[in-house]
CSV table of N, CA and C in Angstrom, one decimal:
chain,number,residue,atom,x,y,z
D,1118,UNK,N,10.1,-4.4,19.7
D,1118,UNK,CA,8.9,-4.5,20.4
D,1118,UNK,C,9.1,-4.3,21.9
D,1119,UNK,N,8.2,-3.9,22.7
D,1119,UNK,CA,7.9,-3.9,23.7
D,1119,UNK,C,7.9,-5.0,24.6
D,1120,UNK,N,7.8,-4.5,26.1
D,1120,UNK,CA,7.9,-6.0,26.6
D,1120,UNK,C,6.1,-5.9,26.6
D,1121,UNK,N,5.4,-4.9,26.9
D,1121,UNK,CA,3.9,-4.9,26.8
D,1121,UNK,C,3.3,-4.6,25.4
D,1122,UNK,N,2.5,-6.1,25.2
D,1122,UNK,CA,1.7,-5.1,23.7
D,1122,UNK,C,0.4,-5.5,24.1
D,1123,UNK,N,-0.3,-4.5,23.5
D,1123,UNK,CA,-1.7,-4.3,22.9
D,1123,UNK,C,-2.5,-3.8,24.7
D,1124,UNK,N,-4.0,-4.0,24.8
D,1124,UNK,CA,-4.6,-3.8,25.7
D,1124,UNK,C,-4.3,-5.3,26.5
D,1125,UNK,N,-4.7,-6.1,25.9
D,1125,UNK,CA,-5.2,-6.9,26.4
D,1125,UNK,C,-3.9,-7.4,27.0
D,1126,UNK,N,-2.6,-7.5,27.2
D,1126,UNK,CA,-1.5,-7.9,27.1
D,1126,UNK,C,-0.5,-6.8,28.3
D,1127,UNK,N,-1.6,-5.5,28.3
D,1127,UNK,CA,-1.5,-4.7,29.2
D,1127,UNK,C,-0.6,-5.4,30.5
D,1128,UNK,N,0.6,-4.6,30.6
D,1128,UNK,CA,1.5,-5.8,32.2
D,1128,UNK,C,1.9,-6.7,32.1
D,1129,UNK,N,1.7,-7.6,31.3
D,1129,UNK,CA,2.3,-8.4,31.0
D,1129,UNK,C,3.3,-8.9,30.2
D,1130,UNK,N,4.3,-9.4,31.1
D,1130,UNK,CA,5.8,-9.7,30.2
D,1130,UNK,C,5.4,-10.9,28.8
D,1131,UNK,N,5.8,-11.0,28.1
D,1131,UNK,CA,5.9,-11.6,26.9
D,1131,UNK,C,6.8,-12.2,26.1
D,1132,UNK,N,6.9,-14.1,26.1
D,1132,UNK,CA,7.8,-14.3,25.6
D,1132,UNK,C,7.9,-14.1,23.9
D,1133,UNK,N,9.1,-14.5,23.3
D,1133,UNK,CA,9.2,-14.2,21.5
D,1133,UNK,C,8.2,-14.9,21.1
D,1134,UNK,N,7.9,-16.2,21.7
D,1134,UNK,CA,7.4,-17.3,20.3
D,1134,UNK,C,5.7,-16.5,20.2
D,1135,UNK,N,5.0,-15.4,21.7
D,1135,UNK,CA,3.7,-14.9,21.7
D,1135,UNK,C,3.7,-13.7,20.8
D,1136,UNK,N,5.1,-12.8,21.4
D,1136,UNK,CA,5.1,-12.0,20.3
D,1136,UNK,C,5.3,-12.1,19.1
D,1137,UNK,N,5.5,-13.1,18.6
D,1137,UNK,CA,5.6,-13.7,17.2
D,1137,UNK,C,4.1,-14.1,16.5
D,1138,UNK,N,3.2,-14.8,17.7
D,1138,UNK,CA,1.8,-15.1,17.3
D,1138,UNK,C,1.3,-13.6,17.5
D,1139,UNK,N,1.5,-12.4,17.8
D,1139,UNK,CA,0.7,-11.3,18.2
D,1139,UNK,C,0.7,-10.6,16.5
D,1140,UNK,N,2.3,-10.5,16.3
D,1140,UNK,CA,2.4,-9.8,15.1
D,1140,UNK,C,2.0,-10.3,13.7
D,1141,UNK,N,1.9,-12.0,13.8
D,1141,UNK,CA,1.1,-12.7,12.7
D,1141,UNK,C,0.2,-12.5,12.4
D,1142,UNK,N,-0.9,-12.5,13.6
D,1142,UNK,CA,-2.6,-12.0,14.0
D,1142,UNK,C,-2.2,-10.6,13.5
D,1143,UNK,N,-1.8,-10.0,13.5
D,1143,UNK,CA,-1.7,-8.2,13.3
D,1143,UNK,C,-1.9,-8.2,11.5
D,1144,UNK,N,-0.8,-9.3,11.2
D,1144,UNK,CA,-0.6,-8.9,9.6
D,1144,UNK,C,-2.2,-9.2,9.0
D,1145,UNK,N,-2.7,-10.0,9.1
D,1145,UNK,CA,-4.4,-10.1,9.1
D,1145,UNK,C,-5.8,-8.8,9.2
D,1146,UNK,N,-5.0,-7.9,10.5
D,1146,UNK,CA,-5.9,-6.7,10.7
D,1146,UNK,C,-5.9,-5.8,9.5
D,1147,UNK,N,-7.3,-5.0,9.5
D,1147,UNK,CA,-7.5,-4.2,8.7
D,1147,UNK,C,-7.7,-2.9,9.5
D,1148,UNK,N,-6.1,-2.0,9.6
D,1148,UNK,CA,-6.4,-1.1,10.4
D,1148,UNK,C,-6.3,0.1,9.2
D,1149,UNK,N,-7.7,1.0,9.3
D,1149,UNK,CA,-7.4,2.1,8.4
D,1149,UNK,C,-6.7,3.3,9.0
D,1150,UNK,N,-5.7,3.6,8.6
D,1150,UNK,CA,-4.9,4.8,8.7
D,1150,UNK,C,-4.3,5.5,7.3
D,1151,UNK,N,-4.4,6.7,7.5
D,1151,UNK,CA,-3.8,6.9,6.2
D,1151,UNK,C,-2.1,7.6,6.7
D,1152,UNK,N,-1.4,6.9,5.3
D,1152,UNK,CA,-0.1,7.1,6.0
D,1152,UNK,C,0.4,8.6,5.4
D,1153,UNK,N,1.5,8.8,5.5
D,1153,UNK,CA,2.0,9.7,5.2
D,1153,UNK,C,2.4,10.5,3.5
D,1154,UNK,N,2.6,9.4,3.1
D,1154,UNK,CA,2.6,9.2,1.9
D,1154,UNK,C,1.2,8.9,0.9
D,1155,UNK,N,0.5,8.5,1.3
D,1155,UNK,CA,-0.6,8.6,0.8
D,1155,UNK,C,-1.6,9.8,0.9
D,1156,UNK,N,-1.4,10.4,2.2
D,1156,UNK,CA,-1.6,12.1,2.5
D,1156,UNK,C,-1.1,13.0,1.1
D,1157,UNK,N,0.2,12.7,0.7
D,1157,UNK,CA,0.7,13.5,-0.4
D,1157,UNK,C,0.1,13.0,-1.4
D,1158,UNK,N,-0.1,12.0,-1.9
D,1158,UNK,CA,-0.6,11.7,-3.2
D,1158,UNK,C,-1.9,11.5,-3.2
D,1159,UNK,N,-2.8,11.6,-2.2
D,1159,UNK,CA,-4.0,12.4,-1.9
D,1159,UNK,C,-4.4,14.1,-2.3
D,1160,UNK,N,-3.9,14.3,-1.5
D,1160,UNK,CA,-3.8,16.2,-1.8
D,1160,UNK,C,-3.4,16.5,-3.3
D,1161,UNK,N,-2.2,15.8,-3.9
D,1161,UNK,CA,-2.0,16.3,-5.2
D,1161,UNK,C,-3.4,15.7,-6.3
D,1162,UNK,N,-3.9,14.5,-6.0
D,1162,UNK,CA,-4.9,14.0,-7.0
D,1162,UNK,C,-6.2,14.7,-6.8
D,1163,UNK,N,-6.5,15.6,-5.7
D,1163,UNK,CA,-7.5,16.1,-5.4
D,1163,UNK,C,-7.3,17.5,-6.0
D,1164,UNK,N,-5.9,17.8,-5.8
D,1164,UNK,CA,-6.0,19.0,-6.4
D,1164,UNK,C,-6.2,19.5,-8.2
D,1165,UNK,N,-5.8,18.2,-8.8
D,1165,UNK,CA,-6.0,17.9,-10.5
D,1165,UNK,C,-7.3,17.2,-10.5
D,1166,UNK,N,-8.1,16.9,-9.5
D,1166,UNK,CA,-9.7,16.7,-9.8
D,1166,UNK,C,-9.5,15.1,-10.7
D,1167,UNK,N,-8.5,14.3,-10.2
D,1167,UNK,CA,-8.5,12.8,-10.8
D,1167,UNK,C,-9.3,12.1,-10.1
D,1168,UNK,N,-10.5,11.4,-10.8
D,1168,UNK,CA,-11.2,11.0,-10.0
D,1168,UNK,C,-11.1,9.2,-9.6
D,1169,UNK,N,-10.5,9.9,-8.5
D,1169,UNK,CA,-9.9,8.3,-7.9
D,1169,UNK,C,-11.1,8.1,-6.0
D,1170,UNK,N,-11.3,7.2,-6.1
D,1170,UNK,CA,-10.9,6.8,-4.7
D,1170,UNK,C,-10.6,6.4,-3.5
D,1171,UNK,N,-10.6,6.6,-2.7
D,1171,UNK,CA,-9.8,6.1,-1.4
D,1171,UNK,C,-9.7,4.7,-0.4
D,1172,UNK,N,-9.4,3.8,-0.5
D,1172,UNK,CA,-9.6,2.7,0.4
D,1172,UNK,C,-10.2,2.2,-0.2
D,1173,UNK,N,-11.1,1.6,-1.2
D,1173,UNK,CA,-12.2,0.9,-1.9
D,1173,UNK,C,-11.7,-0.7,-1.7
D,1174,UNK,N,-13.0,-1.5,-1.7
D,1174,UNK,CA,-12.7,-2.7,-2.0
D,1174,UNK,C,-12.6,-3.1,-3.2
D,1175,UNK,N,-11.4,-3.7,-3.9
D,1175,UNK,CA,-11.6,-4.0,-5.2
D,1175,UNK,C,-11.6,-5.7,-5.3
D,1176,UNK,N,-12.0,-6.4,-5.6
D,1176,UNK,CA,-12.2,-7.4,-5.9
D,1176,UNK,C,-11.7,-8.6,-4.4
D,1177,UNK,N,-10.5,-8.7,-4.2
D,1177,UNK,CA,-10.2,-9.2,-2.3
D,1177,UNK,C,-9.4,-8.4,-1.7
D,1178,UNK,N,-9.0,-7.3,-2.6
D,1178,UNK,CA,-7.9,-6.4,-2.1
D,1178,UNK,C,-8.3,-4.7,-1.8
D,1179,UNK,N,-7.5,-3.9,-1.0
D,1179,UNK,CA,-8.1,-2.7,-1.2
D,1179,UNK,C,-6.8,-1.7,-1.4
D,1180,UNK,N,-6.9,-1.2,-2.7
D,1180,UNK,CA,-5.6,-0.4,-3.3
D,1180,UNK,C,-6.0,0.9,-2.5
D,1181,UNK,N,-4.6,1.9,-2.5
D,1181,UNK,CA,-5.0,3.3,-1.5
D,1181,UNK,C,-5.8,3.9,-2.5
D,1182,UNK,N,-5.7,3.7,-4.1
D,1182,UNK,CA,-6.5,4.6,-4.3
D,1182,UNK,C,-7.1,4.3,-5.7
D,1183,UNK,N,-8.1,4.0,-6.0
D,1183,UNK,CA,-8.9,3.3,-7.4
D,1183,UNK,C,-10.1,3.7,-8.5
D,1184,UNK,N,-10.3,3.1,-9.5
D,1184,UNK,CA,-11.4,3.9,-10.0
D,1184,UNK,C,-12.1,2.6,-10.4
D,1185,UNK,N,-13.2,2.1,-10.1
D,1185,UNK,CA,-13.6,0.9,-10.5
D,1185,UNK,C,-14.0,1.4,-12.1
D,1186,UNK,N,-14.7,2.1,-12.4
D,1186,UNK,CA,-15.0,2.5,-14.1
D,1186,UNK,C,-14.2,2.1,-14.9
D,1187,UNK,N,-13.0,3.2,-14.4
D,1187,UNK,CA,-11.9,2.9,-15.4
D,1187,UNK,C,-10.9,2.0,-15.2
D,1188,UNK,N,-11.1,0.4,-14.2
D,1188,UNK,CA,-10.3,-0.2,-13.7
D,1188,UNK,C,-8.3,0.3,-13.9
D,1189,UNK,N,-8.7,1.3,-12.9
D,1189,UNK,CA,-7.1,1.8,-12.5
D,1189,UNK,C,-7.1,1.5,-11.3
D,1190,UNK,N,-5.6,0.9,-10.4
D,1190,UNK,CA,-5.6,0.7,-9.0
D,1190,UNK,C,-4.1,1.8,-8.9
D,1191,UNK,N,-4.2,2.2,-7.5
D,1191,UNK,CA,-2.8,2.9,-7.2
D,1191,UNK,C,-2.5,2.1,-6.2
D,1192,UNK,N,-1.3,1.7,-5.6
D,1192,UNK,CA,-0.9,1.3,-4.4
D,1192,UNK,C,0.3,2.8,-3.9
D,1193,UNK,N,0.3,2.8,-2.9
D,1193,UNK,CA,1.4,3.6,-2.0
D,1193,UNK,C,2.2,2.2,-1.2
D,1194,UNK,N,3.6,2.1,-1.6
D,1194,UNK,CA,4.0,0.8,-0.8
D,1194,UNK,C,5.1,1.7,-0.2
D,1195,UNK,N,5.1,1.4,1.3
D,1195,UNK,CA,6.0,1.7,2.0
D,1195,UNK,C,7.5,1.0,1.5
D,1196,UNK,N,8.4,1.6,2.0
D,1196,UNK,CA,10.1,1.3,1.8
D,1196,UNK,C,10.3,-0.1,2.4
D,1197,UNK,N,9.9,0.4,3.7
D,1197,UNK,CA,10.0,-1.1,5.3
D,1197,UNK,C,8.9,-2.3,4.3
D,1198,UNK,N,7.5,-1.8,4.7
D,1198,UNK,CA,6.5,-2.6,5.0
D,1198,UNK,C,6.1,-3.4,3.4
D,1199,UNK,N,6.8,-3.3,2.2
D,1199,UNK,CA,6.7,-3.9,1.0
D,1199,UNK,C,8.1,-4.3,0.7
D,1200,UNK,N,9.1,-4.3,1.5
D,1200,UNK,CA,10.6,-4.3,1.0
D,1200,UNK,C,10.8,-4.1,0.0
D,1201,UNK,N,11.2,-2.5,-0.4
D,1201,UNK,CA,11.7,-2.1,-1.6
D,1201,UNK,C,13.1,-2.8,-1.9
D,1202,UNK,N,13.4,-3.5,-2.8
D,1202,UNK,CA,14.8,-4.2,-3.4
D,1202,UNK,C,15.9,-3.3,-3.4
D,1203,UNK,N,15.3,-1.7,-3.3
D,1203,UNK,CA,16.4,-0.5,-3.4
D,1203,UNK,C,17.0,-0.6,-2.0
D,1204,UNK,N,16.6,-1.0,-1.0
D,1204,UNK,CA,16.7,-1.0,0.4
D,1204,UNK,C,17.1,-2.3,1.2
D,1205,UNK,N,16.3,-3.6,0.5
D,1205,UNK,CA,16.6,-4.7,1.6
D,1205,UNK,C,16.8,-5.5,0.2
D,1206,UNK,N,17.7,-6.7,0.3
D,1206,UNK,CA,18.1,-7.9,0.2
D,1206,UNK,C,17.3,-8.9,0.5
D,1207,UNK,N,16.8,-9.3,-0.8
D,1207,UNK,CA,15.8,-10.4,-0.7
D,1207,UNK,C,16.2,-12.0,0.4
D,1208,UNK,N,17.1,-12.0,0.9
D,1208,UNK,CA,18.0,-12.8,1.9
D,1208,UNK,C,17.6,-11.9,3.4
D,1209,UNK,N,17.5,-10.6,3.5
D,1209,UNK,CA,17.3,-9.9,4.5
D,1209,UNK,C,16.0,-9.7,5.0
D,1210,UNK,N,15.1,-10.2,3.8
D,1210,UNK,CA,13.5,-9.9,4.8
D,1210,UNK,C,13.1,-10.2,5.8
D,1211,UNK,N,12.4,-9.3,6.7
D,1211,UNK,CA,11.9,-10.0,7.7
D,1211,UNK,C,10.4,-11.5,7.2
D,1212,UNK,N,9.4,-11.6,8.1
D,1212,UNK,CA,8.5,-12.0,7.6
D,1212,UNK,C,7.3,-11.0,7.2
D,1213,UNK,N,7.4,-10.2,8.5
D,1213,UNK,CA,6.3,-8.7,7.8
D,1213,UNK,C,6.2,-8.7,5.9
D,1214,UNK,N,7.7,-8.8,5.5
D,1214,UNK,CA,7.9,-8.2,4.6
D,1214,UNK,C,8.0,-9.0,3.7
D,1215,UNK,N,8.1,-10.4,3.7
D,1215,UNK,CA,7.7,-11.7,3.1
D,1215,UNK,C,6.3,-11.6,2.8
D,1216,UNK,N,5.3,-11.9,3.9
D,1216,UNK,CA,4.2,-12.0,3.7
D,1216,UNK,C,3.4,-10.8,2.5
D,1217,UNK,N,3.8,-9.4,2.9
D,1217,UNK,CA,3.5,-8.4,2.2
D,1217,UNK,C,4.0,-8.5,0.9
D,1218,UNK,N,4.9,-8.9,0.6
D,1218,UNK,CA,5.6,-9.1,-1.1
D,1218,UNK,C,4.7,-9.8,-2.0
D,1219,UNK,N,4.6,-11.3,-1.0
D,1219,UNK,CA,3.9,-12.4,-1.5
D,1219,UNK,C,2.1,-12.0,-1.4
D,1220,UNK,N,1.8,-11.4,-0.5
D,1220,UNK,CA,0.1,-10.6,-0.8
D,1220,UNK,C,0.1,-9.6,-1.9
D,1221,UNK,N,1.1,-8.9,-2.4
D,1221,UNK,CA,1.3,-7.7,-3.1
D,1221,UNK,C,1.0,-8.9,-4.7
D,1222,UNK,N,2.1,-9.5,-4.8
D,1222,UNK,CA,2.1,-10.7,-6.1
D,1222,UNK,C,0.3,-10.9,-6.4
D,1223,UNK,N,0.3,-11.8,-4.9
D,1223,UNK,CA,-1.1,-12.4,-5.7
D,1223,UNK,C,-2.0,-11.1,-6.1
D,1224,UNK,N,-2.2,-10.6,-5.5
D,1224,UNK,CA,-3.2,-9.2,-5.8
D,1224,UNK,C,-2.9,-8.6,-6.9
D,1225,UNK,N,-1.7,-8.6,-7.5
D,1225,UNK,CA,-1.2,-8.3,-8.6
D,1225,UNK,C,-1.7,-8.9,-9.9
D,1226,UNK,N,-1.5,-10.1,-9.4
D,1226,UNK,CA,-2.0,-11.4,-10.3
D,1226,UNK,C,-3.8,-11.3,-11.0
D,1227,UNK,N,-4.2,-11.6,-9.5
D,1227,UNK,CA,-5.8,-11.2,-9.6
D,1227,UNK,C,-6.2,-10.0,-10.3
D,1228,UNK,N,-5.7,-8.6,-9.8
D,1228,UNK,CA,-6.1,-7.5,-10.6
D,1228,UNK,C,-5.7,-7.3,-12.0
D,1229,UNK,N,-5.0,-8.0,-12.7
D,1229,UNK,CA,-4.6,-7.7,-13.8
D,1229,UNK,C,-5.4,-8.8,-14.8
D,1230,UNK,N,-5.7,-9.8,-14.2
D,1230,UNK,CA,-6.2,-10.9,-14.8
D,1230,UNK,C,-7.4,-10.7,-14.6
D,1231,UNK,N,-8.0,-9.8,-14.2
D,1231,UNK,CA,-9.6,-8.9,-14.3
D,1231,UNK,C,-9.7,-7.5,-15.1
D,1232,UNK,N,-8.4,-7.4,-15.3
D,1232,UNK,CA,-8.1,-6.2,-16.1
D,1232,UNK,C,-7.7,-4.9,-16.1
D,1233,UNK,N,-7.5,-4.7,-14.8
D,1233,UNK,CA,-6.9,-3.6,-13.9
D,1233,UNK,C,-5.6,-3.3,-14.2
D,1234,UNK,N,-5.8,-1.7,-14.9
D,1234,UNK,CA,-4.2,-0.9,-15.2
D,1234,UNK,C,-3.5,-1.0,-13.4
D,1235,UNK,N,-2.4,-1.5,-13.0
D,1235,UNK,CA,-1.9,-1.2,-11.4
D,1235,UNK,C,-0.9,-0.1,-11.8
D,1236,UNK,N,-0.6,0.8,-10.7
D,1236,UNK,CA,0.5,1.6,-10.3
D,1236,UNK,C,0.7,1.4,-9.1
D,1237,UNK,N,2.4,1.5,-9.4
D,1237,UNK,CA,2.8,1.4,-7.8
D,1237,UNK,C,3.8,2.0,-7.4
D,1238,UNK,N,4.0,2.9,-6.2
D,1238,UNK,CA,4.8,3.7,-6.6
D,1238,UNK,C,5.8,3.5,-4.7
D,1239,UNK,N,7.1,3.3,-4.8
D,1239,UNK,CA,7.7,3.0,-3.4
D,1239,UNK,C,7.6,4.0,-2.8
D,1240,UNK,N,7.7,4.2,-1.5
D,1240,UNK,CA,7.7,5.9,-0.3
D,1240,UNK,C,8.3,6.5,-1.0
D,1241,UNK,N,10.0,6.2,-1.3
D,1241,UNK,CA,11.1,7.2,-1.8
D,1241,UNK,C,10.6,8.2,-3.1
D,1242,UNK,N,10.1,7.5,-4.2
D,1242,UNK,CA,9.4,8.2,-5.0
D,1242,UNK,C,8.4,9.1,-4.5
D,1243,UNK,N,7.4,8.6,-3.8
D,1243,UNK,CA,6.6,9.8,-3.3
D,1243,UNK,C,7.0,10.9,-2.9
D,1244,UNK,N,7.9,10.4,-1.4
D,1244,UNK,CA,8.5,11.6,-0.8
D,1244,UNK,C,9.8,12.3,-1.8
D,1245,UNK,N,10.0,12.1,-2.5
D,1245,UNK,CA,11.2,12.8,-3.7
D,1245,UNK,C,10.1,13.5,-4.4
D,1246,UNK,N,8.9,13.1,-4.6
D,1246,UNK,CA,8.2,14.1,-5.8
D,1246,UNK,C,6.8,13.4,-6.3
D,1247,UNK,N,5.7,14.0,-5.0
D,1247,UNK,CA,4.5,13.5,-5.3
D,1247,UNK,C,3.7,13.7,-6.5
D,1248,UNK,N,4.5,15.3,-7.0
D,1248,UNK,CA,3.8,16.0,-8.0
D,1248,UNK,C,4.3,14.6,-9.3
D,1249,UNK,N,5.3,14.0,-9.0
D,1249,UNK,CA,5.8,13.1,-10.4
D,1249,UNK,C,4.9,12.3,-10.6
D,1250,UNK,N,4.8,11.4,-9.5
D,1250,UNK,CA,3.9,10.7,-9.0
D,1250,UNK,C,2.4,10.5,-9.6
D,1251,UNK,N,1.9,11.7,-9.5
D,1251,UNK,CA,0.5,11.5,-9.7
D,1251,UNK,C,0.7,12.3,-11.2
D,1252,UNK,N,1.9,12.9,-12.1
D,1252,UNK,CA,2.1,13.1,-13.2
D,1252,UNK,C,1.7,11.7,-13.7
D,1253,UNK,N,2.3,11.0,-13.8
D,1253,UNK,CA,2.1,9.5,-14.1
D,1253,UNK,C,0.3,8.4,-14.1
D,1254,UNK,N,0.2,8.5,-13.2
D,1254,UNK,CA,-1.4,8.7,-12.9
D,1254,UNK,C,-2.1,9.4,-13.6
D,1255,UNK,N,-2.6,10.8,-13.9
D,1255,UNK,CA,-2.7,11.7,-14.7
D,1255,UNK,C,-2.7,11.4,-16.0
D,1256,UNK,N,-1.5,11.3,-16.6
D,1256,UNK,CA,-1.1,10.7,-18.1
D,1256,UNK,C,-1.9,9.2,-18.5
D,1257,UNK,N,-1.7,8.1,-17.5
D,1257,UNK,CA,-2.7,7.1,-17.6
D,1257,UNK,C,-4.7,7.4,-17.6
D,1258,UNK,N,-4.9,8.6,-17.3
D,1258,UNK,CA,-6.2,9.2,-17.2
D,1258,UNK,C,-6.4,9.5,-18.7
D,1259,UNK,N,-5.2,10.4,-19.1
D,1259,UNK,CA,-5.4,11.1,-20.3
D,1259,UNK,C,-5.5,10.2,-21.3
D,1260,UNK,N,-4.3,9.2,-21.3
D,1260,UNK,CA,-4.1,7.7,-22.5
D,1260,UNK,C,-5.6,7.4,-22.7
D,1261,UNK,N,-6.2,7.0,-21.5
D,1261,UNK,CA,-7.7,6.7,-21.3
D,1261,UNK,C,-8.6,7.0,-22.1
D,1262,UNK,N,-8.4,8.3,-21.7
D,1262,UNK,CA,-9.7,9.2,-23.1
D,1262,UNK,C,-10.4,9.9,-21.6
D,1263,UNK,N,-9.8,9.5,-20.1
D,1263,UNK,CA,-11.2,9.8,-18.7
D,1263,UNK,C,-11.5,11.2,-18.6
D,1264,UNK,N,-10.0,11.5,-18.8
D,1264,UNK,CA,-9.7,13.3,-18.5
D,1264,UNK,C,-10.4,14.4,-19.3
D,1265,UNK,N,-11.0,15.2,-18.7
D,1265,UNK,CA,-11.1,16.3,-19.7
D,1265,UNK,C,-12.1,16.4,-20.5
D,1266,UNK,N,-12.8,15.5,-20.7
D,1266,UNK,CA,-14.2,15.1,-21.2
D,1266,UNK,C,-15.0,16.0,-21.8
């Protein structure tokens, strides 16, 4: 971190325990960006005409990409920001990555206990092969009966 965050903080030096309440308040925001990886698995499901959508609210959560009809959810989980097990030691998390584990769970919980097929797929996967990716997705369409109709 910076010694300056945000606008409002503009100039101002900052000790840990504020930067520590700045980044707590952060994990709460709902900032829409679409990441990088979601860009790819965007473009490929657009291109196979899966009819998903983008950002939706589903029940208290919003998966990157979902079909309320056919209760299917996708998540895109970053490497960092969901701590993939392939990468960090459950002794090594930060709290970012605490909190995100433990929001990932319950959302998991909730959606499936409503009846929602989930996929989830880490960065490394994506960026190794978006086409596999949404192969998978896809196949879950077709199991369906949604595809091809």
């Amino acid at each position: 971190w910076n010694e300056h965050i945000g606008d409002g903080n503009r100039g101002k030096k900052l000790d840990e325990e504020t930067k520590e309440k700045i980044r707590q308040k952060r994990l709460y925001q709902i900032i829409p960006k679409v990441t990088k990886i979601e860009k790819l698995i965007k473009e490929e499901v657009q291109k196979r005409k899966i009819p998903l959508e983008y950002n939706k609210h589903i029940l208290k959560c919003i998966p990157d990409f979902s079909n309320k009809e056919f209760k299917i959810v996708i998540f895109c989980d970053g490497d960092y920001w969901h701590g993939n097990p392939e990468k960090y030691l459950p002794q090594n998390l930060d709290n970012i990555q605490t909190h995100n584990i433990s929001y990932d769970i319950k959302n998991t919980e909730m959606l499936k206990k409503e009846g929602y097929k989930i996929l989830r797929f880490w960065e490394r996967e994506i960026n190794e092969s978006p086409q596999r990716c949404v192969d998978i997705i896809e196949r879950e369409f077709l199991v369906g009966g949604w595809l091809y109709e």
